[in-house]
Coordinates of C-alpha atoms in Angstrom, one line a residue:
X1 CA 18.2 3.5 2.6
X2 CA 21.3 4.7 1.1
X3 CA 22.1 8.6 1.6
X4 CA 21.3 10.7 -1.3
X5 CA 23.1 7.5 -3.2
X6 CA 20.9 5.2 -5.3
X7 CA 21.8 1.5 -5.9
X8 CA 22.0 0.0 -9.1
X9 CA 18.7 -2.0 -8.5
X10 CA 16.7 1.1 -8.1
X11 CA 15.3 3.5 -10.5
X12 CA 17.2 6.2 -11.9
X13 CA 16.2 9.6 -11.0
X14 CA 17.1 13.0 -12.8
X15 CA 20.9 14.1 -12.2
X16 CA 19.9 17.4 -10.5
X17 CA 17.4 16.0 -8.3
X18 CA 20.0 13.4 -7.1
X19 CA 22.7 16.2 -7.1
X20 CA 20.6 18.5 -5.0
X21 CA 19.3 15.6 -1.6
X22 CA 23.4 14.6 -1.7
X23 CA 23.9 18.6 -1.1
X24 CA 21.3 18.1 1.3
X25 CA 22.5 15.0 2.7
X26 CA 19.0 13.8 3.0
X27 CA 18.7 9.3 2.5
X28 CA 16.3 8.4 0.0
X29 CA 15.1 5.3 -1.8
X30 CA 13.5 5.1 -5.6
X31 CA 10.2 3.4 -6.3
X32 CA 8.6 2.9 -9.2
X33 CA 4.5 4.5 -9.5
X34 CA 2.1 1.8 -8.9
X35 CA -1.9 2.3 -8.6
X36 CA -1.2 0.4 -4.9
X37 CA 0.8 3.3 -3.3
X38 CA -1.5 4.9 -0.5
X39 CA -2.4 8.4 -2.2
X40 CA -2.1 9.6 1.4
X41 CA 1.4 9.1 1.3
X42 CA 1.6 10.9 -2.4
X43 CA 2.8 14.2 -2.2
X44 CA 0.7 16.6 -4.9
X45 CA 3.0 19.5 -5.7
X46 CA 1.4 22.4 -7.8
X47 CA 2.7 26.1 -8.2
X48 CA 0.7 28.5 -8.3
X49 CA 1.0 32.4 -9.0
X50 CA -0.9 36.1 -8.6
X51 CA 0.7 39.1 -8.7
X52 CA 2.4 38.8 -5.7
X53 CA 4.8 36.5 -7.5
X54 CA 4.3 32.4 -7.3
X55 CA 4.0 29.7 -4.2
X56 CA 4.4 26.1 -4.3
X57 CA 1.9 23.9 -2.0
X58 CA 2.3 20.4 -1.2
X59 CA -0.6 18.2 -0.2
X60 CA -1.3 15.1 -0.4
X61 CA -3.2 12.9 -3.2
X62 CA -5.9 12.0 -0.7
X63 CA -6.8 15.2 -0.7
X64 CA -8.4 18.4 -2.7
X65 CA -6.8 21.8 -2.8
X66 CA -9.1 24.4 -2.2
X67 CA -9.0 27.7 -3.2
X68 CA -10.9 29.3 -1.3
X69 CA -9.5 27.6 1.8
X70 CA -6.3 28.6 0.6
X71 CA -7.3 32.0 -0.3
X72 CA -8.6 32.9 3.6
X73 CA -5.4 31.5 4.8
X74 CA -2.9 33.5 2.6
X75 CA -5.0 36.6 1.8
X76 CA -3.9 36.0 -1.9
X77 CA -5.9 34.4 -5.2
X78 CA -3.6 32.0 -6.4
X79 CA -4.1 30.1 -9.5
X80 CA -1.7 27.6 -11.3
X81 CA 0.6 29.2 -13.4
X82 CA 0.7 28.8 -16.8
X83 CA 1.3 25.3 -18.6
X84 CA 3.9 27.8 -20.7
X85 CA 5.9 28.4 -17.8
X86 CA 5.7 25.7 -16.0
X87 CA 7.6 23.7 -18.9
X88 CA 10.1 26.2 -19.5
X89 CA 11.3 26.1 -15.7
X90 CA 11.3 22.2 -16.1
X91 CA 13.1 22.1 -18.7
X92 CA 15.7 24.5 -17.7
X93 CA 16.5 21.5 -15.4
X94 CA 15.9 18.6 -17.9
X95 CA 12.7 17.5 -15.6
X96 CA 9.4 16.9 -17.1
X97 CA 7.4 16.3 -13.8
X98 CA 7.2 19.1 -10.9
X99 CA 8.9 17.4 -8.0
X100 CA 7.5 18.5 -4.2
X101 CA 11.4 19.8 -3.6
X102 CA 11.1 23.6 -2.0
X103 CA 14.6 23.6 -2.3
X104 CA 14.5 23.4 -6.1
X105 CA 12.5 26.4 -6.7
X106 CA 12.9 30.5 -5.2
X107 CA 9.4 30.3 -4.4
X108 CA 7.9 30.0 -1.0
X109 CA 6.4 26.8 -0.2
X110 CA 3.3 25.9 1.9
X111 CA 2.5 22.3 2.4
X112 CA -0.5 20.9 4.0
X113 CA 0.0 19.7 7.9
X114 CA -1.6 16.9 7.3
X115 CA 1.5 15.4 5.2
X116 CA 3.3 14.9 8.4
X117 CA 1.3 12.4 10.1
X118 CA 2.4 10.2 7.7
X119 CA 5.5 7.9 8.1
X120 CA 7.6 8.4 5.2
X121 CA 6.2 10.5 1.8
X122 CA 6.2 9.7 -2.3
X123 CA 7.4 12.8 -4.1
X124 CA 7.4 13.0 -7.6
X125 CA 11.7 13.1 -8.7
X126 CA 11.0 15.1 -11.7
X127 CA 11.1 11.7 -14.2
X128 CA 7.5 10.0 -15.0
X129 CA 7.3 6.6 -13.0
X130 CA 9.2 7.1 -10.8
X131 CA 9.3 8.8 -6.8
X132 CA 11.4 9.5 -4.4
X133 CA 10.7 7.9 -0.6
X134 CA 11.6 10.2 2.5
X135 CA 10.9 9.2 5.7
X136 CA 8.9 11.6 8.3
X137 CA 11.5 13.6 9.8
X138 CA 13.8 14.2 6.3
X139 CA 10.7 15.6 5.0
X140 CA 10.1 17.8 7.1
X141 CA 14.0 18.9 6.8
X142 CA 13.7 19.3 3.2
X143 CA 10.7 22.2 3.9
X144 CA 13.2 24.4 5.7
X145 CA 11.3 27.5 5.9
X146 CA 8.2 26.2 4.4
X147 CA 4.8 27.1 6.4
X148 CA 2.3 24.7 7.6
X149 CA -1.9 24.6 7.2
X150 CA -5.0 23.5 6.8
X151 CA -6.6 24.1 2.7
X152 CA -7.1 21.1 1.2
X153 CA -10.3 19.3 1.5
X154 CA -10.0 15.2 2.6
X155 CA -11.6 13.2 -0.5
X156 CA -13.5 11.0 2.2
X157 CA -15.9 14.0 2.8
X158 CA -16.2 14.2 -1.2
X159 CA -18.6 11.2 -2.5
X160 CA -20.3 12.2 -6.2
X161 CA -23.0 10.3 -6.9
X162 CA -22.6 8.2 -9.4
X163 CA -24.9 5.2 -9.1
X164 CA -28.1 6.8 -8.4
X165 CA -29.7 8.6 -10.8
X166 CA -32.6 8.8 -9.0
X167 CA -31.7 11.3 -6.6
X168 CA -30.0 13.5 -9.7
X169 CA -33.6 16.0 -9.8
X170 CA -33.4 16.6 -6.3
X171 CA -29.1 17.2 -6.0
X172 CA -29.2 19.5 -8.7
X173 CA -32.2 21.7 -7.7
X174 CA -30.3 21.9 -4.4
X175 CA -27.3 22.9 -6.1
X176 CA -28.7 25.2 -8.6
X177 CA -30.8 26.8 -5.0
X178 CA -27.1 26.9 -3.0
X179 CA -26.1 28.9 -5.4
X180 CA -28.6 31.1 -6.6
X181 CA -30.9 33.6 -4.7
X182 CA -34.2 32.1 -6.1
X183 CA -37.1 30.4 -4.2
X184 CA -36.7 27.0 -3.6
X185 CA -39.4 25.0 -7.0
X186 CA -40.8 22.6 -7.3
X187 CA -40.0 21.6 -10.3
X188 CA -36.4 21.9 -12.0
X189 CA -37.8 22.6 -15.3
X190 CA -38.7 25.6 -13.6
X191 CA -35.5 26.4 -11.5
X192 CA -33.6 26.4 -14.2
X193 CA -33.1 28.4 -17.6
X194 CA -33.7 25.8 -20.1
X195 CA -32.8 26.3 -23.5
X196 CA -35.4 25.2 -26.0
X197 CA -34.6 22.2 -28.1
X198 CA -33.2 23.3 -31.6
X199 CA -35.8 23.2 -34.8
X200 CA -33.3 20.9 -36.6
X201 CA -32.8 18.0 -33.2
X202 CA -36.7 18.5 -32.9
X203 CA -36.6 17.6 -36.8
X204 CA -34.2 14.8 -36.5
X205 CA -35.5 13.2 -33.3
X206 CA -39.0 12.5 -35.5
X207 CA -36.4 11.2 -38.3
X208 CA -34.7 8.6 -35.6
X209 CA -37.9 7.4 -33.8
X210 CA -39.4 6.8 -37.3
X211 CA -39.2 3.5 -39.2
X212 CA -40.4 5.1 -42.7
X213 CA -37.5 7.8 -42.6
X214 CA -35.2 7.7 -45.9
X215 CA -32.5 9.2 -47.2
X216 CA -34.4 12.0 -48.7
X217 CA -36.1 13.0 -45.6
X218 CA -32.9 13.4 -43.4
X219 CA -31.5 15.1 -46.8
X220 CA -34.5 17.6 -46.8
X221 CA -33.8 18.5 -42.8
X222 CA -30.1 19.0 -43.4
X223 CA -30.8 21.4 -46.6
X224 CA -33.0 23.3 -44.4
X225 CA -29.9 24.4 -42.1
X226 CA -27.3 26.2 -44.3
X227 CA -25.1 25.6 -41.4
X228 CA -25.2 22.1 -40.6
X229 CA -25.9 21.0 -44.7
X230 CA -22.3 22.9 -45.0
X231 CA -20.9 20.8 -42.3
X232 CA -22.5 17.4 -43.5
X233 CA -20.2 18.2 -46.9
X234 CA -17.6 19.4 -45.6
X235 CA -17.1 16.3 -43.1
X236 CA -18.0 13.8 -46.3
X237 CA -15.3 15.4 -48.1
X238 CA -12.6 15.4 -45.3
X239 CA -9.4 13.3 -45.8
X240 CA -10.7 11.3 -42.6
X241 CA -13.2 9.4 -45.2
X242 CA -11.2 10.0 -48.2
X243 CA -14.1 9.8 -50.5
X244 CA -12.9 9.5 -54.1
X245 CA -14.7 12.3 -55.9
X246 CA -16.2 15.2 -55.3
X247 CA -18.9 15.8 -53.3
X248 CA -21.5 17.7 -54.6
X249 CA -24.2 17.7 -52.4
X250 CA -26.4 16.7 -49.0
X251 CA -27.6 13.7 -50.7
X252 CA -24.1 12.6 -52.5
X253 CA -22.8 13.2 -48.9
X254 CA -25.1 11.0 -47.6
X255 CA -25.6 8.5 -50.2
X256 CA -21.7 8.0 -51.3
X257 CA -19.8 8.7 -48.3
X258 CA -21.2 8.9 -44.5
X259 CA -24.6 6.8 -44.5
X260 CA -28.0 7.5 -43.4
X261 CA -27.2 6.4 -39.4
X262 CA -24.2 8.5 -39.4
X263 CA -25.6 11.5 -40.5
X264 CA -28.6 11.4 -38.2
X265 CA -26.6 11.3 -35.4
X266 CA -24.1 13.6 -36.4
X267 CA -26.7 16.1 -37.2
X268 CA -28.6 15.3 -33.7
X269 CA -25.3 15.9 -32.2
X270 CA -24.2 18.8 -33.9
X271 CA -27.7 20.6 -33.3
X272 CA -27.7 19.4 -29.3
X273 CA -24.4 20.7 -29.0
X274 CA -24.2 24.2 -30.4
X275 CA -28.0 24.5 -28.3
X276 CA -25.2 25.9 -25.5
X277 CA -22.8 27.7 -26.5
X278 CA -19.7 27.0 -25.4
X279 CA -17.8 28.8 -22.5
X280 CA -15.1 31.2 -22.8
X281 CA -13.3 30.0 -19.8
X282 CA -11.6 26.9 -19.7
X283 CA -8.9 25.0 -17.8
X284 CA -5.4 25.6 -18.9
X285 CA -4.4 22.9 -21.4
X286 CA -7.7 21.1 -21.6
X287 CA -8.5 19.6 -24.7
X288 CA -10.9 21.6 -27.0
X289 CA -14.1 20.6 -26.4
X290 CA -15.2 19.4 -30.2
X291 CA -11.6 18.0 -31.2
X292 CA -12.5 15.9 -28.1
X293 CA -15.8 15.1 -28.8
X294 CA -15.0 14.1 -32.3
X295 CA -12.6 11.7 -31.0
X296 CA -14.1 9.8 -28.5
X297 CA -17.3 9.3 -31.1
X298 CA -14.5 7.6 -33.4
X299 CA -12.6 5.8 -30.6
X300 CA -16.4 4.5 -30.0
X301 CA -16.8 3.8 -33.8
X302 CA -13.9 2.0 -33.9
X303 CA -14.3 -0.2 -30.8
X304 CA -17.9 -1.3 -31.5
X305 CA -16.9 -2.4 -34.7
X306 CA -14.5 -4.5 -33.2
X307 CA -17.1 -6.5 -30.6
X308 CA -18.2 -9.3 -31.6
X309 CA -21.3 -8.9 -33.7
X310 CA -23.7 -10.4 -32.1
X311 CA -22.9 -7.9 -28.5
X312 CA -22.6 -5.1 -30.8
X313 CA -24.9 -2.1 -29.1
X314 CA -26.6 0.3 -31.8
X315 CA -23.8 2.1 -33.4
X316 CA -25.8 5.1 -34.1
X317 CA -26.4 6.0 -30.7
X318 CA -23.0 5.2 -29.4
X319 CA -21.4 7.2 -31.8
X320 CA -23.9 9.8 -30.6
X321 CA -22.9 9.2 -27.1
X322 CA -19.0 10.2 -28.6
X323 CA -20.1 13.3 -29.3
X324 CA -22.1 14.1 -26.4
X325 CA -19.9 12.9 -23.7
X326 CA -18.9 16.0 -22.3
X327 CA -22.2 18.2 -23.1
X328 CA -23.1 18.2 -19.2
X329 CA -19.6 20.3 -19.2
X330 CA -21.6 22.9 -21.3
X331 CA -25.0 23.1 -19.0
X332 CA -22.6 23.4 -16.0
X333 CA -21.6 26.5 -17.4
X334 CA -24.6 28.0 -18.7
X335 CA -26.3 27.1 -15.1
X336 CA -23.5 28.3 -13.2
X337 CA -21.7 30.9 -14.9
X338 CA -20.8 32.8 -12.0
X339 CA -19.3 29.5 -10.5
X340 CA -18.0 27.9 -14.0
X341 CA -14.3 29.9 -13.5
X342 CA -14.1 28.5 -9.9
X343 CA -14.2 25.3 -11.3
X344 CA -11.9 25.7 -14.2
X345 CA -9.6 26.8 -11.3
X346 CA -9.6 23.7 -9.5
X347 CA -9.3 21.6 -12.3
X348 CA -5.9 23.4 -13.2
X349 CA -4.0 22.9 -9.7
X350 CA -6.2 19.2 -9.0
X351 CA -4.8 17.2 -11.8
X352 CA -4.4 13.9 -9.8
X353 CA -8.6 14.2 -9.2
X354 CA -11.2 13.6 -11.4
X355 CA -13.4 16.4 -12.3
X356 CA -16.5 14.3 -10.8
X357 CA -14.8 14.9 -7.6
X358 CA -14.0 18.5 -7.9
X359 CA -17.6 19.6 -9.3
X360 CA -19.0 17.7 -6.5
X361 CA -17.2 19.0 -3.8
X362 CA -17.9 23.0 -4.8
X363 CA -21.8 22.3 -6.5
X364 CA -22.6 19.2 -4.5
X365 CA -23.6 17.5 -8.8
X366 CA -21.2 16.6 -11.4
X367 CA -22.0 17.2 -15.4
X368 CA -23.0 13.8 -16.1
X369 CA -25.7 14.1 -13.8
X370 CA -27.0 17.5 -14.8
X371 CA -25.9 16.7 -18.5
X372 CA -27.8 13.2 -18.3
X373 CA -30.9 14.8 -16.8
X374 CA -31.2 17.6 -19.6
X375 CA -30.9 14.7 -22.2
X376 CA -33.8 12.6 -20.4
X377 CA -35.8 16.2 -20.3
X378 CA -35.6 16.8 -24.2
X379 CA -36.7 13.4 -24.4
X380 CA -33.8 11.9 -25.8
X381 CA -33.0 8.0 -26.1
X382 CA -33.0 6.7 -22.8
X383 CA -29.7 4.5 -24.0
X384 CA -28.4 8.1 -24.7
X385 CA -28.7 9.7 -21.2
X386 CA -27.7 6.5 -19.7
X387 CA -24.7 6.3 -21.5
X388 CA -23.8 10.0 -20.2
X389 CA -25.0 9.4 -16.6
X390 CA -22.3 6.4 -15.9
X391 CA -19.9 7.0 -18.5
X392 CA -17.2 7.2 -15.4
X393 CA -18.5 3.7 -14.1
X394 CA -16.3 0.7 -15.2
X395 CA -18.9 -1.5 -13.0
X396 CA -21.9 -0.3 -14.3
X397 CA -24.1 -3.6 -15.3
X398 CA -27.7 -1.8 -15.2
X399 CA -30.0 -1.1 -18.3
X400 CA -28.0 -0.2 -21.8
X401 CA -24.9 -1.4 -20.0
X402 CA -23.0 -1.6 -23.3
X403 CA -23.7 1.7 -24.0
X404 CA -22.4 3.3 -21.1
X405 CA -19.6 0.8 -20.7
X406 CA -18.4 1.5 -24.5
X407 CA -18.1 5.7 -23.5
X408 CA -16.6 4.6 -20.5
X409 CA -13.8 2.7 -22.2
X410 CA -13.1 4.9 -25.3
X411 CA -12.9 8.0 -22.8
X412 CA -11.0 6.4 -20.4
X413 CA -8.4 4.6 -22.9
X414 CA -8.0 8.5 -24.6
X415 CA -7.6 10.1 -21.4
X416 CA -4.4 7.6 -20.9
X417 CA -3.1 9.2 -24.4
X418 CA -3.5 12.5 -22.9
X419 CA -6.8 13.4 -24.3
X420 CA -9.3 14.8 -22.0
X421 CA -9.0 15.8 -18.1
X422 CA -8.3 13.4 -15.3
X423 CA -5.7 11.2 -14.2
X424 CA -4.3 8.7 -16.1
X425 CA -5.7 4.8 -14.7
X426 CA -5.9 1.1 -15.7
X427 CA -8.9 -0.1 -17.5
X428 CA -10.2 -3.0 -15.5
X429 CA -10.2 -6.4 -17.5
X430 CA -14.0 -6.8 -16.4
X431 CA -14.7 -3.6 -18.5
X432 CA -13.5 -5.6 -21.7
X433 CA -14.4 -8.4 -20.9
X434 CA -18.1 -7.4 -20.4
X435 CA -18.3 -6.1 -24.3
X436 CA -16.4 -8.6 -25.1
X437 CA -13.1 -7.0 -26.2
X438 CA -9.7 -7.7 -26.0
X439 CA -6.4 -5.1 -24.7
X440 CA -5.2 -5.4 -27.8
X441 CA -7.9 -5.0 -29.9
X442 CA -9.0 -1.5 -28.1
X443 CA -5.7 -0.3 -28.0
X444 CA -5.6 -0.9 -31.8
X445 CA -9.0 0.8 -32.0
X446 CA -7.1 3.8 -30.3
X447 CA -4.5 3.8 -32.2
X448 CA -5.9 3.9 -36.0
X449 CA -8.3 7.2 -34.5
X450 CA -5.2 8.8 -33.7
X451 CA -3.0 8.0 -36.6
X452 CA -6.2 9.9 -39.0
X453 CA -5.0 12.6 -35.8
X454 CA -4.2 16.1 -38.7
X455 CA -7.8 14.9 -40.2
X456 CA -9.9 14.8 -36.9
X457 CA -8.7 18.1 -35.6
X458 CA -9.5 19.5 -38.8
X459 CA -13.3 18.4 -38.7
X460 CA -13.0 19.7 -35.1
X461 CA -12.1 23.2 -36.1
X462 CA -14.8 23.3 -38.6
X463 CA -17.1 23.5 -35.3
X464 CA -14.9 25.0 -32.9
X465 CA -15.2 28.9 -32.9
X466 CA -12.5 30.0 -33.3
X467 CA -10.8 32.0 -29.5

């Protein structure tokens, strides 16, 4: 370990950071990110902020930070300052990661006393890839005048379920009963506030499920709803299909341009989706609930035309999967809108966790379950609710495996190009393996969705309200 000095086989680091541990004096070594590193060795630095003025806290990756926790210990309600500011201090200093240095910042720091047990710590440097290595004891020089304590929650004690659907009914009405003053049901129809199934996804449901439907009986539905027939045009004449012509109605939207499959499930999923409306809250920097709907279904689109023809799952109700994939994100809020803000909280100042993990350590569910059960409740195809219910499962071999495998890919591979929440990760080879895809191949997929990028976000405003 050289002292504040790096050797020319190690990573390079940003100037300042290496300027400001030689001022320190404090040795360090460079290592390049892996999945392998121990995330109990990974310090998690956030800052957060009330009126008070803002606070860094250091915990490690192992771990949760919770607010509340951290609330009763400080006597303040933090929350992570803004994206906004937070890249205007980094780039004052040419970073464009927030490295666990106290020193670096005015702010006062608290770090979680679990961090010390630990025989050396990972800290970001401030350059993506790459960390910085201090041992025990020139960590805890670099705190200073930091304070010490106990807030964040181990991720041992946090387990979602996510292999046993089963056991969703009885988590969520224990949920919905831990945080409501109701009488325990019986039933969780009757627990919770349901919201009755659109006239148009009744409509359409009879439409799928029948073998006799045409094009003029999904074109007679559509007309029905001024809102969704606008949207059906609209979409068909979008640059994103780049229909030569004019459209001029339902039917030439459906005939020239989108197909009878699409449009059913579009409309299914347009009419299931706007049945909650969405919430006003949302986590800082998250991606727009329709823009990422819309491109997942099209990452999905994309990648199932690419497997092999004869594994191909049905592409109608993948695509509707796309769409869907997060609806479990609205029913959390409409079930637990007191609670809904709490979470969005979390999700800001936990970005190395999933939000599986965050929604089951404060409501004991996560939204695939509750979102997955809804969908089974309004009697939805049971490839449909599966696909929801283990859309975070790379393993997942059950019943309409390809279906849930496909969501699980296209979310996971977008979430990797900064679309959606969660941490970055690799996709396991078994996952392509399974639907028979190759890297290449669903990276290509990717990468002709996001090159029609101006046009998708365009169809996604058409939905989107606007703030």
């Amino acid at each position: 370990m050289n002292s504040a000095v790096e050797t020319e086989t190690q990573p390079s680091i940003p100037p300042l950071i290496a300027q400001l541990l030689q001022k320190l004096e404090l040795p360090y070594e460079t290592c390049q990110d892996t999945p392998e590193l121990a995330p109990a060795s990974r310090v998690q630095a956030t800052l957060l902020e009330d009126a008070a003025g803002a606070l860094l806290v250091l915990f490690p990756r192992d771990h949760l930070l919770d607010l509340p926790r951290l609330a009763e210990l400080t006597d303040r309600h933090l929350v992570a300052v803004t994206p906004e500011r937070l890249s205007r201090m980094l780039d004052k200093h040419n970073l464009q990661i927030l490295p666990g240095l106290p020193p670096l910042t005015s702010s006062p720091c608290l770090y979680e006393e679990c961090l010390l047990e630990q025989p050396s710590l990972l800290l970001e440097s401030g350059q993506p890839g790459v960390l910085l290595k201090l041992d025990a004891a020139h960590f805890r020089a670099l705190l200073g005048k930091a304070s010490a304590g106990c807030f964040a929650a181990p991720l041992k004690d946090i387990q979602p379920n996510l292999a046993r659907p089963d056991d969703d009914p009885q988590e969520i009405t224990q949920a919905v009963q831990t945080f409501t003053t109701r009488r325990i049901q019986q039933r969780l129809e009757a627990t919770i506030e349901i919201p009755p199934l659109a006239q148009t996804a009744q409509k359409v449901i009879k439409l799928r499920v029948s073998p006799d439907a045409t094009v003029d009986d999904i074109t007679g539905v559509v007309e029905t709803d001024p809102a969704l027939a606008a949207q059906v045009v609209s979409w068909a004449a979008s640059p994103y299909y780049a229909a030569p012509g004019k459209i001029r109605s339902v039917e030439d939207a459906i005939v020239r341009v989108l197909g009878f499959d699409l449009v059913i499930n579009l409309a299914l999923g347009l009419a299931l989706g706007k049945s909650l409306s969405l919430p006003k809250d949302h986590p800082q920097h998250a991606t727009p609930y329709w823009q990422q709907a819309i491109y997942t279904a099209a990452v999905i689109e994309g990648l199932n035309r690419a497997i092999p023809r004869a594994q191909r799952p049905e592409a109608g109700i993948c695509y509707l999967a796309g769409l869907l994939h997060n609806f479990g994100y609205l029913v959390l809020a409409h079930v637990f809108p007191p609670h809904f803000s709490l979470i969005c909280r979390h999700l800001e100042v936990n970005p190395h966790l999933t939000h599986s993990q965050i929604e089951h350590h404060l409501l004991g569910i996560t939204r695939e379950q509750i979102g997955a059960w809804l969908m089974r409740y309004w009697g939805m195809p049971e490839e449909l609710s599966t696909a929801l219910r283990f859309q975070h499962d790379p393993n997942y071999r059950g019943e309409h495996a390809s279906h849930a495998n496909l969501v699980c890919l296209a979310t996971q591979l977008l979430r990797n190009r900064g679309i959606g929440s969660g941490p970055r990760s690799e996709v396991p080879q078994s996952l392509y393996d399974r639907l028979g895809l190759s890297r290449e191949k669903a990276e290509s997929a990717v990468d002709k969705v996001l090159e029609a990028e101006a046009a998708l976000r365009a169809l996604a405003l058409q939905i989107q309200p606007a703030a």
